[in-house]
Amino acid sequence: MELAVNLLIWVHILAFVAGGSNSVVGPVIAGRLPGATPEQRVAYFGVMNTLEKVGKVSMVALLVSGPLILWLRHGGLAGASVWFWIKMALIVVMLAAISYGGINSRKFQNGDVEAGERAEVAHKITGVAFLGVILAAVMAFN
């Protein structure tokens, strides 16, 4: 059983890194879009769309592996600390911001400049929540 839990933790960490890369790479790409040529914009949007797909798969992996780890290693929610619940709240914030940002990112790719500004704000919120999730996870499981 310990091997299975350790493999789930490994999957969880990989998914967190892969999904979290969007919080680092997304703003870098977004910062280059205003001065990009039309060809560069197509390429940047391609990278962003690929990262979005990786992020969706990562989020599914996190949402499956996290509860399994919690159940198999800790027997469920009994004894969950306030830090655990802060982490869960921040995950909800991330999911909402990711969804809102994704919708507006697609609108931006179709020419809606204001949607690009909304997507940028959503990505910043996601990034801050991501940092909070990391801190809360360290505090909850340390």
Short mmCIF file of C-alpha atoms in Angstrom, two decimals:
data_model
loop_
_atom_site.label_atom_id
_atom_site.label_comp_id
_atom_site.label_asym_id
_atom_site.label_seq_id
_atom_site.Cartn_x
_atom_site.Cartn_y
_atom_site.Cartn_z
CA MET A 1 0.00 0.00 0.00
CA GLU A 2 2.85 2.38 0.80
CA LEU A 3 4.18 2.03 -2.76
CA ALA A 4 0.78 2.96 -4.18
CA VAL A 5 0.56 6.04 -1.96
CA ASN A 6 4.09 7.09 -2.89
CA LEU A 7 3.25 6.72 -6.60
CA LEU A 8 0.13 8.83 -6.07
CA ILE A 9 2.24 11.49 -4.34
CA TRP A 10 4.66 11.38 -7.28
CA VAL A 11 1.77 11.87 -9.74
CA HIS A 12 0.42 14.67 -7.55
CA ILE A 13 3.75 16.51 -7.53
CA LEU A 14 4.28 16.06 -11.28
CA ALA A 15 0.79 17.37 -11.98
CA PHE A 16 1.35 20.31 -9.66
CA VAL A 17 4.58 21.24 -11.44
CA ALA A 18 3.10 20.77 -14.93
CA GLY A 19 -0.06 22.70 -14.11
CA GLY A 20 1.83 25.35 -12.18
CA SER A 21 4.07 26.05 -15.14
CA ASN A 22 1.14 27.98 -16.60
CA SER A 23 1.40 30.44 -13.71
CA VAL A 24 4.99 31.18 -14.69
CA VAL A 25 4.98 30.90 -18.49
CA GLY A 26 1.54 32.42 -19.14
CA PRO A 27 2.38 35.92 -17.87
CA VAL A 28 5.70 35.87 -19.76
CA ILE A 29 3.90 35.10 -23.01
CA ALA A 30 1.12 37.59 -22.26
CA GLY A 31 3.72 40.28 -21.73
CA ARG A 32 5.10 39.72 -25.22
CA LEU A 33 1.76 39.75 -27.03
CA PRO A 34 1.25 43.52 -27.37
CA GLY A 35 4.42 43.97 -29.44
CA ALA A 36 4.21 40.68 -31.33
CA THR A 37 3.83 40.41 -35.07
CA PRO A 38 0.76 38.51 -36.34
CA GLU A 39 2.92 35.43 -36.96
CA GLN A 40 4.41 35.60 -33.47
CA ARG A 41 0.94 35.99 -31.95
CA VAL A 42 -0.18 32.78 -33.66
CA ALA A 43 2.85 30.99 -32.24
CA TYR A 44 2.35 32.44 -28.75
CA PHE A 45 -1.33 31.47 -28.78
CA GLY A 46 -0.31 27.96 -29.84
CA VAL A 47 1.99 27.65 -26.84
CA MET A 48 -0.69 29.05 -24.53
CA ASN A 49 -3.28 26.63 -25.88
CA THR A 50 -0.91 23.69 -25.36
CA LEU A 51 -0.21 24.85 -21.80
CA GLU A 52 -3.96 25.09 -21.22
CA LYS A 53 -4.39 21.45 -22.26
CA VAL A 54 -1.52 20.37 -20.00
CA GLY A 55 -3.11 22.38 -17.20
CA LYS A 56 -6.48 20.66 -17.62
CA VAL A 57 -4.94 17.18 -17.51
CA SER A 58 -2.85 18.24 -14.52
CA MET A 59 -5.88 19.56 -12.66
CA VAL A 60 -7.74 16.29 -13.19
CA ALA A 61 -4.71 14.36 -11.92
CA LEU A 62 -4.55 16.62 -8.85
CA LEU A 63 -8.26 16.33 -8.13
CA VAL A 64 -8.06 12.53 -8.32
CA SER A 65 -4.71 11.90 -6.62
CA GLY A 66 -5.20 14.39 -3.75
CA PRO A 67 -8.31 12.79 -2.22
CA LEU A 68 -6.87 9.31 -2.78
CA ILE A 69 -3.68 10.24 -0.93
CA LEU A 70 -5.69 11.84 1.86
CA TRP A 71 -7.88 8.78 2.20
CA LEU A 72 -5.14 6.13 1.90
CA ARG A 73 -2.50 7.85 4.03
CA HIS A 74 -4.59 9.79 6.55
CA GLY A 75 -7.88 7.90 6.60
CA GLY A 76 -9.93 10.83 5.34
CA LEU A 77 -10.64 14.32 6.59
CA ALA A 78 -10.49 13.55 10.30
CA GLY A 79 -7.91 15.84 11.82
CA ALA A 80 -7.61 18.12 8.80
CA SER A 81 -6.03 21.38 9.95
CA VAL A 82 -7.12 24.91 9.20
CA TRP A 83 -4.22 25.06 6.72
CA PHE A 84 -5.75 22.17 4.81
CA TRP A 85 -9.02 24.08 4.48
CA ILE A 86 -7.17 27.22 3.44
CA LYS A 87 -5.49 25.12 0.74
CA MET A 88 -8.88 23.81 -0.41
CA ALA A 89 -10.33 27.34 -0.55
CA LEU A 90 -7.37 28.52 -2.61
CA ILE A 91 -7.85 25.58 -4.98
CA VAL A 92 -11.45 26.70 -5.51
CA VAL A 93 -10.15 30.23 -6.24
CA MET A 94 -7.66 28.74 -8.71
CA LEU A 95 -10.33 26.69 -10.49
CA ALA A 96 -12.61 29.72 -10.83
CA ALA A 97 -9.78 31.97 -12.06
CA ILE A 98 -8.50 29.33 -14.48
CA SER A 99 -11.98 28.88 -15.95
CA TYR A 100 -12.62 32.61 -16.23
CA GLY A 101 -9.15 33.23 -17.64
CA GLY A 102 -9.52 30.44 -20.19
CA ILE A 103 -12.83 31.77 -21.46
CA ASN A 104 -11.41 35.27 -21.81
CA SER A 105 -8.17 34.03 -23.34
CA ARG A 106 -10.14 32.38 -26.17
CA LYS A 107 -12.11 35.60 -26.67
CA PHE A 108 -8.83 37.52 -26.79
CA GLN A 109 -7.45 35.15 -29.41
CA ASN A 110 -10.52 36.03 -31.49
CA GLY A 111 -9.77 39.74 -31.26
CA ASP A 112 -11.49 40.94 -28.06
CA VAL A 113 -8.79 43.15 -26.49
CA GLU A 114 -10.76 43.74 -23.27
CA ALA A 115 -11.06 39.98 -22.80
CA GLY A 116 -7.26 39.83 -22.92
CA GLU A 117 -7.09 42.26 -20.01
CA ARG A 118 -9.59 40.18 -18.04
CA ALA A 119 -7.62 37.02 -18.81
CA GLU A 120 -4.43 38.68 -17.57
CA VAL A 121 -6.09 39.59 -14.26
CA ALA A 122 -7.43 36.04 -13.92
CA HIS A 123 -3.96 34.59 -14.57
CA LYS A 124 -2.46 36.85 -11.89
CA ILE A 125 -5.10 35.70 -9.42
CA THR A 126 -4.32 32.10 -10.35
CA GLY A 127 -0.60 32.70 -9.77
CA VAL A 128 -1.10 34.24 -6.33
CA ALA A 129 -3.52 31.45 -5.35
CA PHE A 130 -0.97 28.89 -6.61
CA LEU A 131 1.66 30.34 -4.28
CA GLY A 132 -0.85 30.23 -1.45
CA VAL A 133 -1.68 26.60 -2.18
CA ILE A 134 2.00 25.69 -1.93
CA LEU A 135 2.38 27.52 1.39
CA ALA A 136 -0.83 26.05 2.80
CA ALA A 137 0.19 22.53 1.71
CA VAL A 138 3.55 22.87 3.46
CA MET A 139 1.85 24.12 6.62
CA ALA A 140 -0.92 21.47 6.47
CA PHE A 141 1.28 18.44 5.92
CA ASN A 142 4.44 19.38 7.79
#
